[in-house]
Amino acid sequence: MNAVLSISSLCKSFGTVKVADAISFDVPMGQSLGIIGPNGAGKTSLFNLITGTLRADSGSIKYQGIDVSTNNSATRCRAGIARSFQIPQPFTAMSVFENVLVGATQGAGLTQREAETVCLEILTQTGLVSRANDLAGALTLLERKRLELARALAANPKLLLLDEIAGGLTENECQSLVATINDIKSSGITIIWIEHIVHALLAVVDRLIVIDFGQMIADGKPKPIMNSRQVREIYMGLDADA
Amino acid sequence: MSARVTRSSRSSRAFAIIAGCAVVILIAAPWWAGRADMRLFSEIFLYLSLACLWNLLAGYAGLVSVGQQAFVGFGGYVLFGLAIFWGVSPLFALPIIAILGVLVAVPVAALIFRLRGAYFAIGTWVVAEIFRLLASQISALGGGSGTSLPVSVVKSIASSRATRESVVYWTALALAILVIITTVFVLRSRKGLALTAIRDNELAAGSLGVEIWQTKFIVYVLTAGLTSAIGALIFLQKIRITPDAAFSVNDWTAFVIFMVVIGGIGTLEGPIIGTLIFFVLRETLADLGTIYLMILGLVAIAIMLFAPKGVWGYVKSRYGIELFPITHRVKFEEE
Ligand SMILES: Nc1ncnc2c1ncn2[C@@H]1O[C@H](COP(=O)(O)OP(=O)(O)O)[C@@H](O)[C@H]1O
Ligand SMILES: [Mg+2]
């Protein structure tokens, strides 16, 4: 009942490629859920389905008990679903501050005055405040990933979807990111985090789902799942080959 | 450390003063400029308005229309229709025409917004052609060969020719100022931030709560209304209208695109600079005949190669200045 997100029998294909094959799961309020799986498994597509960037072929997506599968991504964002993009999508000709301001004024619906204060806080929290006046197009890949997080936070989400934001970070940066995400988690925001950097993920999440070829092949406590033979074979096996 | 957010800059404050002085000088033009100069200035104001609006449409909302002549012609024809059939005074007709332009744009948008990319562009052009064909069917307005404004209507603006020309000139100036101020207000508003986000990245804008379709729709009908009013004024100045002149893709879209692209698409300053460059080129080279058009083409190619974001895009990235107080700057203050 207190599920923030409730997905049932979700299906989506691109031609013959099934990116979501009868996926069903519930995410209770306040949970941090990790998603792993090989490249091309359909993880990002699942986020696209949840946020409305993609329309499902069949199945339902309920957010706070209401079916949102026909809503567009803007409506879902204003309802409280925000995401970061795996491939950063900055507003390149706008300043970093303005990028975040879009989330605060459009997504969270704050007034200009409130939004300015919130954006400065978020830029400080995500370590971007010194870049506030720079064009987002001038950021490094790492900073662009932080901007993805900052913008999503500015939209004041109840459900935050993070898509591989730890990729390419150094160990120190990774740890500070983990600390930031743990802060977000303790503020009560429900998190779903797709990540290849398993140790970063395990430092945050309460639960793990494994996706392969659009199917959920495991769901449960992170430790046992990481140790299961199935995951080692499918996930680690492919990862080692790559 | 505390911080505050400002939007005006030294360059925008300086520009506001210069622009204010320029407006005063331009208002006084009937007392210092000749007839031909005033006609030229009016034409510049009208093109400036068209360029600003097309920039809002294509540069910000991503609606690359090649059919804005539909609304220029619509405005012109409605002006003539209102004047000839109902004796509506042309200046009084302008706001009515703007509203009618908005009303006509609603079903047009509902139709062409189903099309994407190049199909959208072609759709806008097809709509303009349909408008042209419809206009040429109105036999009371001269059908395919067009018509002139009756002398009585022209005289109703002002009895002397000099006053009349001044009135048309001032109206064109007022319309250009209205368009620029409207654009500034739109871009400074919450919807303007949404629009700027759409300009840069539609996918991200949608995911951050921006209603893409609705925002584009508002921009489309707003620009259609203002473009119709500009069209009305263009043909009020010409006193004569024909379907081919009213719905000319060359005059009302191609030249406008040239101005916006060389000036810098997706910036407010770009179309203004582009319009000035275009008229400087035209006035200095027009005697050369077709070579003039070839030079325009070469200028466009050179700009696209060496300054793909246009003259203003280049200046902005080089010097970081802004003439209008649109963007937000965070000022950090040590305490
Ligand atoms: N818009 C699209 N059109 C066609 N194929 C797509 C599209 N988006 C993703 N795919 C394909 O769907 C599969 C899953 O992609 P994705 O969800 O990005 O995987 P993951 O994030 O798990 O690496 C891939 O084979 C990808 O090429
Ligand atoms: Mg992915």
Coordinates of C-alpha atoms and ligand atoms in Angstrom, one line a residue:
Chain A
M1 CA 0.0 0.0 0.0
N2 CA 2.8 2.4 0.8
A3 CA 4.5 1.6 -2.5
V4 CA 5.8 4.8 -4.2
L5 CA 6.2 2.9 -7.4
S6 CA 4.4 -0.2 -8.5
I7 CA 5.2 -1.7 -11.9
S8 CA 3.3 -4.7 -13.2
S9 CA 3.8 -6.8 -16.3
L10 CA 5.6 -4.0 -18.1
C11 CA 6.6 -4.8 -21.7
K12 CA 8.4 -2.9 -24.3
S13 CA 10.1 -4.0 -27.5
F14 CA 12.2 -2.3 -30.2
G15 CA 11.4 -4.5 -33.2
T16 CA 12.5 -7.9 -32.1
V17 CA 14.5 -6.7 -29.1
K18 CA 12.6 -7.0 -25.9
V19 CA 13.9 -4.3 -23.5
A20 CA 11.2 -4.9 -20.9
D21 CA 9.8 -8.4 -20.7
A22 CA 6.9 -8.6 -18.2
I23 CA 8.7 -6.7 -15.5
S24 CA 6.9 -6.4 -12.2
F25 CA 8.1 -4.9 -8.9
D26 CA 7.0 -2.6 -6.1
V27 CA 9.2 0.0 -4.5
P28 CA 8.2 1.0 -0.9
M29 CA 8.5 4.6 0.3
G30 CA 12.0 5.4 1.4
Q31 CA 13.6 2.4 -0.1
S32 CA 16.9 2.5 -2.0
L33 CA 16.8 0.1 -4.8
G34 CA 19.9 -0.8 -6.9
I35 CA 19.6 -2.2 -10.5
I36 CA 22.4 -4.0 -12.2
G37 CA 22.7 -6.0 -15.4
P38 CA 24.8 -6.2 -18.5
N39 CA 25.0 -3.4 -21.1
G40 CA 21.9 -3.5 -23.3
A41 CA 19.9 -5.4 -20.7
G42 CA 17.2 -2.7 -20.7
K43 CA 18.0 -0.8 -17.5
T44 CA 18.0 2.7 -19.1
S45 CA 14.9 1.7 -21.1
L46 CA 13.2 0.9 -17.8
F47 CA 13.9 4.4 -16.5
N48 CA 12.6 5.8 -19.8
L49 CA 9.4 3.9 -19.2
I50 CA 9.0 5.0 -15.6
T51 CA 9.6 8.7 -16.5
G52 CA 7.5 8.7 -19.6
T53 CA 10.3 9.2 -22.2
L54 CA 9.2 5.9 -23.6
R55 CA 5.6 4.5 -23.8
A56 CA 5.2 0.9 -22.7
D57 CA 3.6 -1.6 -25.1
S58 CA 1.6 -3.1 -22.2
G59 CA 1.6 -3.3 -18.4
S60 CA 1.1 -0.6 -15.9
I61 CA 3.2 1.9 -13.9
K62 CA 1.6 3.2 -10.8
Y63 CA 3.1 6.1 -8.9
Q64 CA 1.7 6.7 -5.4
G65 CA -1.2 4.4 -6.3
I66 CA -2.1 6.2 -9.5
D67 CA -1.5 4.9 -13.0
V68 CA 0.8 7.3 -14.7
S69 CA 1.5 5.2 -17.8
T70 CA -0.3 7.7 -20.2
N71 CA 1.2 10.8 -18.6
N72 CA 4.0 12.7 -20.3
S73 CA 7.4 13.0 -18.7
A74 CA 6.8 16.6 -17.6
T75 CA 3.6 15.6 -15.7
R76 CA 5.4 12.7 -14.0
C77 CA 8.3 15.0 -13.0
R78 CA 5.9 17.5 -11.5
A79 CA 4.3 14.7 -9.6
G80 CA 7.7 13.8 -8.1
I81 CA 9.6 11.5 -10.4
A82 CA 13.0 12.9 -11.4
R83 CA 15.9 11.3 -13.1
S84 CA 19.5 11.7 -14.2
F85 CA 20.5 10.7 -17.7
Q86 CA 23.3 8.1 -18.2
I87 CA 24.5 10.3 -21.1
P88 CA 24.3 13.7 -19.6
Q89 CA 21.8 16.0 -21.2
P90 CA 22.8 19.5 -20.1
F91 CA 21.3 22.7 -21.4
T92 CA 24.6 23.6 -22.9
A93 CA 24.1 27.3 -23.6
M94 CA 22.6 28.0 -20.2
S95 CA 24.6 28.5 -17.0
V96 CA 25.0 25.7 -14.5
F97 CA 22.8 27.8 -12.1
E98 CA 20.1 28.1 -14.8
N99 CA 20.2 24.4 -15.5
V100 CA 19.3 23.7 -11.9
L101 CA 16.8 26.6 -11.9
V102 CA 14.8 24.8 -14.6
G103 CA 14.3 21.9 -12.3
A104 CA 13.3 24.1 -9.3
T105 CA 10.9 26.4 -11.2
Q106 CA 9.4 23.9 -13.7
G107 CA 9.6 20.6 -11.9
A108 CA 9.2 21.7 -8.2
G109 CA 7.1 24.7 -9.2
L110 CA 8.9 27.0 -6.8
T111 CA 8.7 30.8 -7.1
Q112 CA 11.7 32.6 -8.5
R113 CA 12.9 33.7 -5.0
E114 CA 12.5 30.3 -3.4
A115 CA 14.1 28.6 -6.4
E116 CA 17.2 30.7 -6.3
T117 CA 17.8 29.8 -2.7
V118 CA 17.2 26.1 -3.2
C119 CA 19.4 26.0 -6.3
L120 CA 22.4 27.6 -4.5
E121 CA 22.0 25.0 -1.7
I122 CA 21.9 22.1 -4.2
L123 CA 24.9 23.5 -6.1
T124 CA 26.8 23.5 -2.8
Q125 CA 25.6 20.0 -1.9
T126 CA 26.7 18.7 -5.3
G127 CA 30.0 20.5 -5.4
L128 CA 29.2 22.7 -8.4
V129 CA 28.8 26.1 -6.7
S130 CA 32.1 27.4 -8.0
R131 CA 30.8 26.6 -11.5
A132 CA 27.4 28.4 -11.1
N133 CA 28.0 31.0 -13.7
D134 CA 29.7 28.9 -16.3
L135 CA 27.9 27.5 -19.3
A136 CA 26.9 23.9 -18.8
G137 CA 28.5 23.1 -22.2
A138 CA 31.9 23.9 -20.7
L139 CA 31.7 21.3 -17.9
T140 CA 33.8 18.2 -17.8
L141 CA 32.0 14.8 -18.0
L142 CA 32.3 14.4 -14.3
E143 CA 30.8 17.8 -13.6
R144 CA 28.0 17.1 -16.1
K145 CA 27.1 14.0 -14.2
R146 CA 27.0 16.0 -11.0
L147 CA 24.8 18.5 -12.8
E148 CA 22.4 15.7 -13.7
L149 CA 22.1 14.9 -10.0
A150 CA 21.7 18.6 -9.1
R151 CA 19.0 19.2 -11.6
A152 CA 17.1 16.2 -10.6
L153 CA 17.3 17.1 -7.0
A154 CA 16.1 20.7 -7.8
A155 CA 12.9 19.2 -9.1
N156 CA 12.1 18.1 -5.5
P157 CA 11.5 14.4 -6.3
K158 CA 9.9 11.8 -4.1
L159 CA 11.3 9.2 -6.4
L160 CA 14.8 9.8 -7.7
L161 CA 16.2 7.7 -10.6
L162 CA 19.9 7.7 -11.0
D163 CA 21.5 6.2 -14.2
E164 CA 25.1 5.3 -13.8
I165 CA 26.3 8.5 -12.2
A166 CA 29.4 6.9 -10.6
G167 CA 30.9 5.7 -13.9
G168 CA 34.4 7.2 -14.5
L169 CA 34.9 8.6 -11.0
T170 CA 38.1 8.2 -9.0
E171 CA 37.8 6.3 -5.7
N172 CA 37.7 9.6 -3.7
E173 CA 35.0 11.1 -5.9
C174 CA 33.1 7.9 -5.7
Q175 CA 33.1 8.0 -2.0
S176 CA 31.9 11.6 -1.8
L177 CA 29.2 10.7 -4.3
V178 CA 28.1 7.8 -2.1
A179 CA 28.0 10.2 0.9
T180 CA 25.8 12.6 -1.1
I181 CA 23.4 9.9 -2.1
N182 CA 23.2 8.6 1.4
D183 CA 22.3 12.1 2.5
I184 CA 19.5 12.2 -0.1
K185 CA 18.4 8.8 1.1
S186 CA 18.2 9.8 4.7
S187 CA 16.1 12.9 3.7
G188 CA 13.4 10.3 2.9
I189 CA 13.6 10.3 -0.9
T190 CA 13.0 6.9 -2.6
I191 CA 16.0 6.1 -4.8
I192 CA 16.4 3.7 -7.7
W193 CA 20.0 3.6 -8.8
I194 CA 21.4 1.8 -11.9
E195 CA 25.1 1.3 -11.4
H196 CA 28.0 -0.8 -12.7
I197 CA 30.3 0.3 -9.8
V198 CA 29.0 -2.4 -7.5
H199 CA 30.8 -1.4 -4.3
A200 CA 29.4 2.1 -4.6
L201 CA 25.9 0.7 -5.1
L202 CA 26.2 -1.7 -2.2
A203 CA 27.2 1.2 0.1
V204 CA 23.7 2.7 -0.5
V205 CA 21.0 0.3 -1.5
D206 CA 18.8 -1.9 0.6
R207 CA 17.7 -4.1 -2.2
L208 CA 19.0 -5.2 -5.6
I209 CA 17.3 -6.2 -8.9
V210 CA 19.1 -7.8 -11.7
I211 CA 17.9 -7.4 -15.3
D212 CA 19.1 -9.4 -18.3
F213 CA 17.5 -9.3 -21.8
G214 CA 14.7 -7.2 -20.4
Q215 CA 13.8 -9.7 -17.7
M216 CA 14.1 -9.5 -14.0
I217 CA 16.3 -12.4 -13.0
A218 CA 16.8 -11.7 -9.4
D219 CA 15.3 -9.4 -6.7
G220 CA 16.2 -9.3 -3.0
K221 CA 18.8 -8.4 -0.4
P222 CA 22.0 -7.2 -2.1
K223 CA 24.6 -9.5 -0.5
P224 CA 22.9 -12.9 -1.3
I225 CA 22.2 -11.7 -4.8
M226 CA 25.7 -10.7 -5.5
N227 CA 26.9 -14.1 -4.3
S228 CA 24.3 -16.1 -6.2
R229 CA 25.6 -18.3 -9.0
Q230 CA 23.1 -17.0 -11.5
V231 CA 24.3 -13.4 -11.1
R232 CA 27.9 -14.4 -11.1
E233 CA 27.4 -16.3 -14.4
I234 CA 25.2 -13.8 -16.2
Y235 CA 26.4 -10.5 -14.9
M236 CA 29.9 -11.0 -13.7
G237 CA 30.7 -13.4 -16.5
L238 CA 29.7 -10.8 -19.2
D239 CA 31.3 -8.0 -17.3
A240 CA 34.6 -9.9 -17.2
D241 CA 34.5 -10.6 -20.9
A242 CA 33.8 -7.0 -21.8
Chain B
M1 CA 29.7 33.7 2.0
S2 CA 26.4 34.7 0.8
A3 CA 25.1 35.0 -2.8
R4 CA 22.6 36.9 -4.7
V5 CA 21.2 36.4 -8.2
T6 CA 21.1 39.3 -10.6
R7 CA 20.0 39.5 -14.2
S8 CA 21.2 42.9 -15.3
S9 CA 24.8 43.4 -16.2
R10 CA 27.0 46.4 -17.0
S11 CA 26.5 45.8 -20.7
S12 CA 22.7 45.5 -20.4
R13 CA 22.5 48.7 -18.4
A14 CA 24.6 50.5 -20.9
F15 CA 22.6 49.1 -23.8
A16 CA 19.3 50.2 -22.1
I17 CA 20.6 53.8 -22.0
I18 CA 21.8 53.7 -25.6
A19 CA 18.5 52.0 -26.8
G20 CA 16.5 54.6 -24.9
C21 CA 18.4 57.5 -26.7
A22 CA 18.1 55.7 -30.0
V23 CA 14.3 55.4 -29.6
V24 CA 14.0 59.1 -28.8
I25 CA 16.0 60.0 -31.9
L26 CA 14.0 57.6 -34.0
I27 CA 10.7 59.0 -32.7
A28 CA 11.9 62.4 -33.9
A29 CA 12.7 61.1 -37.4
P30 CA 9.9 62.9 -39.2
W31 CA 11.7 66.2 -38.2
W32 CA 15.1 65.2 -39.4
A33 CA 14.8 62.4 -41.9
G34 CA 13.7 62.5 -45.5
R35 CA 10.7 60.6 -46.9
A36 CA 12.8 57.8 -48.4
D37 CA 14.8 57.4 -45.2
M38 CA 11.6 57.0 -43.2
R39 CA 10.3 54.4 -45.6
L40 CA 13.5 52.5 -45.2
F41 CA 13.4 52.8 -41.4
S42 CA 9.9 51.5 -41.3
E43 CA 10.9 48.6 -43.5
I44 CA 13.8 47.9 -41.1
F45 CA 11.5 48.0 -38.1
L46 CA 9.0 45.6 -39.7
Y47 CA 11.8 43.2 -40.7
L48 CA 13.3 43.5 -37.2
S49 CA 10.0 42.4 -35.8
L50 CA 9.6 39.5 -38.2
A51 CA 13.2 38.4 -37.4
C52 CA 12.7 38.5 -33.6
L53 CA 9.5 36.5 -33.9
W54 CA 11.0 33.9 -36.2
N55 CA 13.9 33.6 -33.9
L56 CA 11.5 32.9 -31.0
L57 CA 9.8 30.3 -33.0
A58 CA 12.7 28.5 -34.6
G59 CA 15.6 29.5 -32.4
Y60 CA 13.9 28.9 -29.1
A61 CA 10.9 26.6 -29.6
G62 CA 12.6 24.6 -32.3
L63 CA 9.6 25.3 -34.7
V64 CA 11.5 25.8 -37.9
S65 CA 8.7 27.4 -39.9
V66 CA 9.2 28.4 -43.6
G67 CA 5.6 29.5 -43.8
Q68 CA 5.4 32.7 -41.7
Q69 CA 4.3 34.4 -44.9
A70 CA 0.9 32.8 -44.2
F71 CA 0.4 35.2 -41.3
V72 CA 2.0 38.2 -43.0
G73 CA -0.4 37.7 -45.9
F74 CA -3.3 36.9 -43.6
G75 CA -2.7 40.2 -41.7
G76 CA -2.4 42.2 -45.0
Y77 CA -5.6 40.7 -46.4
V78 CA -7.6 41.1 -43.3
L79 CA -6.6 44.7 -43.1
F80 CA -7.8 45.3 -46.6
G81 CA -10.9 43.3 -46.0
L82 CA -11.8 45.1 -42.8
A83 CA -11.2 48.5 -44.5
I84 CA -12.9 47.8 -47.8
F85 CA -16.0 45.9 -46.5
W86 CA -16.6 47.4 -43.1
G87 CA -14.7 50.7 -43.3
V88 CA -12.6 49.8 -40.2
S89 CA -9.8 52.3 -39.7
P90 CA -6.5 50.6 -40.5
L91 CA -4.7 51.6 -37.2
F92 CA -7.7 50.5 -35.2
A93 CA -7.7 47.2 -37.1
L94 CA -4.2 46.2 -36.0
P95 CA -5.0 44.8 -32.6
I96 CA -8.1 43.1 -34.1
I97 CA -5.8 41.5 -36.7
A98 CA -3.4 40.3 -34.0
I99 CA -6.2 38.6 -32.2
L100 CA -7.6 37.1 -35.5
G101 CA -4.0 35.9 -36.3
V102 CA -4.0 34.0 -32.9
L103 CA -7.4 32.5 -33.6
V104 CA -6.4 31.3 -37.1
A105 CA -3.1 29.9 -35.7
V106 CA -4.9 27.6 -33.2
P107 CA -6.3 25.2 -35.8
V108 CA -3.2 25.5 -37.9
A109 CA -1.0 24.5 -35.0
A110 CA -3.3 21.7 -34.1
L111 CA -2.8 20.4 -37.6
I112 CA 0.9 21.0 -38.3
F113 CA 2.1 20.1 -34.7
R114 CA 1.6 16.5 -35.7
L115 CA 4.5 16.8 -38.1
R116 CA 8.2 16.5 -37.1
G117 CA 11.3 18.2 -38.3
A118 CA 11.5 18.7 -42.1
Y119 CA 7.8 17.6 -42.4
F120 CA 6.8 20.4 -40.0
A121 CA 8.7 22.9 -42.2
I122 CA 7.0 21.6 -45.3
G123 CA 3.7 21.7 -43.5
T124 CA 4.0 25.3 -42.7
W125 CA 4.9 26.1 -46.3
V126 CA 1.9 24.1 -47.6
V127 CA -0.4 26.1 -45.2
A128 CA 1.0 29.3 -46.5
E129 CA 0.3 28.2 -50.1
I130 CA -3.3 27.3 -49.2
F131 CA -3.7 30.7 -47.6
R132 CA -2.4 32.2 -50.9
L133 CA -4.8 30.2 -53.0
L134 CA -7.7 31.2 -50.7
A135 CA -6.8 34.9 -51.0
S136 CA -6.7 34.7 -54.7
Q137 CA -10.3 33.4 -54.7
I138 CA -11.6 36.5 -53.0
S139 CA -12.9 38.3 -56.0
A140 CA -14.0 41.3 -54.0
L141 CA -10.3 41.8 -53.1
G142 CA -9.3 41.6 -56.8
G143 CA -8.7 37.8 -56.9
G144 CA -5.3 36.8 -58.2
S145 CA -4.4 40.4 -59.3
G146 CA -5.0 42.0 -55.9
T147 CA -6.4 45.4 -55.0
S148 CA -5.5 48.8 -53.5
L149 CA -6.7 50.5 -50.4
P150 CA -9.5 53.0 -51.3
V151 CA -8.4 56.6 -51.1
S152 CA -11.0 57.3 -48.5
V153 CA -9.5 54.7 -46.2
V154 CA -6.0 56.0 -46.7
K155 CA -7.1 59.5 -46.0
S156 CA -8.8 58.4 -42.8
I157 CA -5.3 57.8 -41.3
A158 CA -4.4 61.5 -41.8
S159 CA -5.4 63.9 -44.5
S160 CA -1.9 65.0 -45.5
R161 CA 0.6 62.6 -47.0
A162 CA 3.4 63.7 -44.8
T163 CA 1.4 63.1 -41.6
R164 CA 0.2 59.8 -42.9
E165 CA 3.7 58.7 -43.6
S166 CA 4.8 59.8 -40.1
V167 CA 1.9 57.9 -38.5
V168 CA 2.8 54.7 -40.4
Y169 CA 6.4 55.2 -39.5
W170 CA 5.6 55.6 -35.8
T171 CA 3.3 52.6 -35.8
A172 CA 6.1 50.5 -37.3
L173 CA 8.5 51.7 -34.7
A174 CA 6.0 51.1 -31.9
L175 CA 5.4 47.6 -33.2
A176 CA 9.1 46.8 -33.3
I177 CA 9.5 48.0 -29.7
L178 CA 6.4 46.1 -28.7
V179 CA 7.8 42.9 -30.2
I180 CA 11.2 43.3 -28.6
I181 CA 9.7 44.2 -25.2
T182 CA 7.3 41.2 -25.4
T183 CA 10.2 38.9 -26.3
V184 CA 12.3 40.2 -23.3
F185 CA 9.4 39.7 -21.0
V186 CA 8.6 36.3 -22.3
L187 CA 12.2 35.2 -22.0
R188 CA 12.5 36.6 -18.5
S189 CA 9.4 34.8 -17.3
R190 CA 9.1 31.3 -15.9
K191 CA 7.8 30.1 -19.3
G192 CA 10.8 31.8 -20.9
L193 CA 13.2 29.7 -18.8
A194 CA 11.2 26.7 -20.0
L195 CA 11.5 27.9 -23.5
T196 CA 15.3 28.4 -23.2
A197 CA 15.5 24.9 -21.8
I198 CA 13.6 23.5 -24.8
R199 CA 16.0 25.4 -27.1
D200 CA 19.0 23.6 -25.6
N201 CA 17.6 20.1 -24.9
E202 CA 14.0 19.0 -25.3
L203 CA 14.5 15.6 -23.7
A204 CA 16.0 17.1 -20.6
A205 CA 13.4 19.9 -20.5
G206 CA 10.5 17.4 -20.5
S207 CA 12.1 15.4 -17.8
L208 CA 12.4 18.4 -15.6
G209 CA 8.7 19.3 -15.8
V210 CA 8.6 21.5 -18.9
E211 CA 5.4 21.0 -20.9
I212 CA 6.9 20.9 -24.4
W213 CA 3.8 20.8 -26.5
Q214 CA 2.0 23.5 -24.6
T215 CA 5.0 25.8 -24.5
K216 CA 5.6 25.5 -28.3
F217 CA 1.9 26.0 -28.9
I218 CA 1.8 29.3 -26.9
V219 CA 4.9 30.5 -28.8
Y220 CA 3.4 29.5 -32.2
V221 CA 0.1 31.3 -31.7
L222 CA 1.7 34.4 -30.0
T223 CA 4.1 34.8 -32.9
A224 CA 1.3 34.2 -35.4
G225 CA -0.7 37.0 -33.9
L226 CA 2.1 39.5 -33.9
T227 CA 3.3 38.4 -37.4
S228 CA -0.3 39.1 -38.7
A229 CA -0.2 42.6 -37.2
I230 CA 3.2 43.2 -38.9
G231 CA 1.8 41.9 -42.2
A232 CA -1.1 44.4 -41.9
L233 CA 1.3 47.3 -41.4
I234 CA 3.6 46.1 -44.2
F235 CA 0.6 46.3 -46.7
L236 CA -0.8 49.5 -45.1
Q237 CA 2.5 51.1 -46.1
K238 CA 2.4 49.6 -49.6
I239 CA -1.3 50.5 -50.0
R240 CA -1.6 47.7 -52.5
I241 CA -1.8 43.9 -52.0
T242 CA -1.6 40.9 -54.3
P243 CA -1.6 37.2 -53.3
D244 CA 1.9 36.7 -54.6
A245 CA 3.3 39.7 -52.7
A246 CA 1.4 38.9 -49.5
F247 CA 2.3 35.3 -49.3
S248 CA 5.9 35.6 -50.7
V249 CA 8.2 33.0 -49.2
N250 CA 11.2 35.0 -50.3
D251 CA 10.2 38.3 -48.9
W252 CA 8.7 37.2 -45.6
T253 CA 10.6 34.0 -44.7
A254 CA 13.8 33.5 -46.7
F255 CA 15.2 37.0 -46.0
V256 CA 14.1 36.8 -42.4
I257 CA 15.9 33.4 -41.9
F258 CA 19.0 35.0 -43.4
M259 CA 18.9 37.8 -40.9
V260 CA 18.4 35.5 -37.9
V261 CA 21.0 33.0 -38.9
I262 CA 23.7 35.5 -39.7
G263 CA 22.9 37.5 -36.6
G264 CA 22.8 34.5 -34.3
I265 CA 19.9 32.2 -33.9
G266 CA 18.6 31.5 -30.4
T267 CA 19.8 34.8 -28.9
L268 CA 17.7 37.9 -28.5
E269 CA 20.4 40.1 -29.9
G270 CA 21.1 38.0 -33.0
P271 CA 18.0 38.9 -35.1
I272 CA 18.5 42.6 -34.3
I273 CA 22.1 42.5 -35.5
G274 CA 21.3 40.3 -38.4
T275 CA 18.6 42.7 -39.6
L276 CA 21.0 45.6 -39.4
I277 CA 23.7 43.7 -41.4
F278 CA 21.1 42.7 -44.0
F279 CA 20.0 46.3 -44.6
V280 CA 23.6 47.6 -44.6
L281 CA 24.4 45.0 -47.3
R282 CA 21.3 45.7 -49.2
E283 CA 21.6 49.5 -49.2
T284 CA 25.3 49.4 -50.2
L285 CA 25.1 46.7 -52.8
A286 CA 21.6 46.9 -54.2
D287 CA 22.8 48.7 -57.3
L288 CA 24.8 45.6 -58.3
G289 CA 21.7 43.7 -59.3
T290 CA 22.0 39.9 -59.1
I291 CA 25.6 40.1 -57.8
Y292 CA 24.0 41.5 -54.6
L293 CA 22.1 38.2 -54.1
M294 CA 25.3 36.3 -54.7
I295 CA 27.1 38.4 -52.1
L296 CA 24.3 37.7 -49.6
G297 CA 24.8 34.0 -50.3
L298 CA 28.5 34.2 -49.8
V299 CA 28.1 36.1 -46.5
A300 CA 25.7 33.4 -45.3
I301 CA 28.1 30.7 -46.2
A302 CA 31.1 32.5 -44.6
I303 CA 29.2 33.0 -41.4
M304 CA 28.0 29.4 -41.2
L305 CA 31.6 28.3 -41.7
F306 CA 33.4 30.7 -39.4
A307 CA 30.8 31.7 -36.9
P308 CA 28.2 29.0 -37.0
K309 CA 26.3 30.6 -34.1
G310 CA 26.1 33.9 -36.0
V311 CA 27.8 37.2 -35.4
W312 CA 26.2 37.6 -32.0
G313 CA 26.9 34.0 -31.0
Y314 CA 30.6 34.7 -31.7
V315 CA 30.6 38.0 -29.8
K316 CA 28.8 36.4 -26.8
S317 CA 31.1 33.4 -26.5
R318 CA 34.2 35.6 -27.0
Y319 CA 33.3 38.5 -24.7
G320 CA 30.4 37.1 -22.6
I321 CA 28.3 40.2 -23.0
E322 CA 24.6 40.4 -23.1
L323 CA 22.5 43.4 -24.2
F324 CA 19.2 42.3 -22.5
P325 CA 18.9 41.3 -18.9
I326 CA 17.8 37.7 -19.5
T327 CA 20.4 35.3 -18.0
H328 CA 20.9 34.8 -14.3
R329 CA 24.2 35.5 -12.7
V330 CA 25.1 34.5 -9.2
K331 CA 27.1 37.2 -7.3
F332 CA 29.0 35.8 -4.4
E333 CA 29.7 38.3 -1.6
E334 CA 32.3 37.7 1.1
E335 CA 31.0 38.8 4.5
Ligands
LIG1 N1 15.1 4.3 -28.8 C1 15.6 3.1 -29.1 N2 15.3 2.5 -30.3 C2 15.8 1.3 -30.6 N3 16.5 0.5 -29.8 C3 16.8 1.0 -28.6 C4 16.3 2.3 -28.2 N4 16.7 2.5 -26.9 C5 17.4 1.4 -26.5 N5 17.5 0.5 -27.5 C6 18.1 -0.8 -27.5 O1 17.5 -1.5 -26.3 C7 18.4 -2.2 -25.7 C8 18.5 -1.8 -24.2 O2 19.1 -0.6 -24.1 P1 19.2 0.1 -22.7 O3 17.9 0.2 -22.0 O4 19.9 1.5 -22.9 O5 20.2 -0.8 -21.9 P2 21.1 -0.7 -20.6 O6 20.8 0.7 -20.0 O7 20.7 -1.8 -19.8 O8 22.5 -0.8 -21.0 C9 19.8 -2.0 -26.4 O9 20.0 -3.1 -27.3 C10 19.5 -0.7 -27.2 O10 20.3 -0.7 -28.3
MG2 MG 22.0 2.3 -19.7

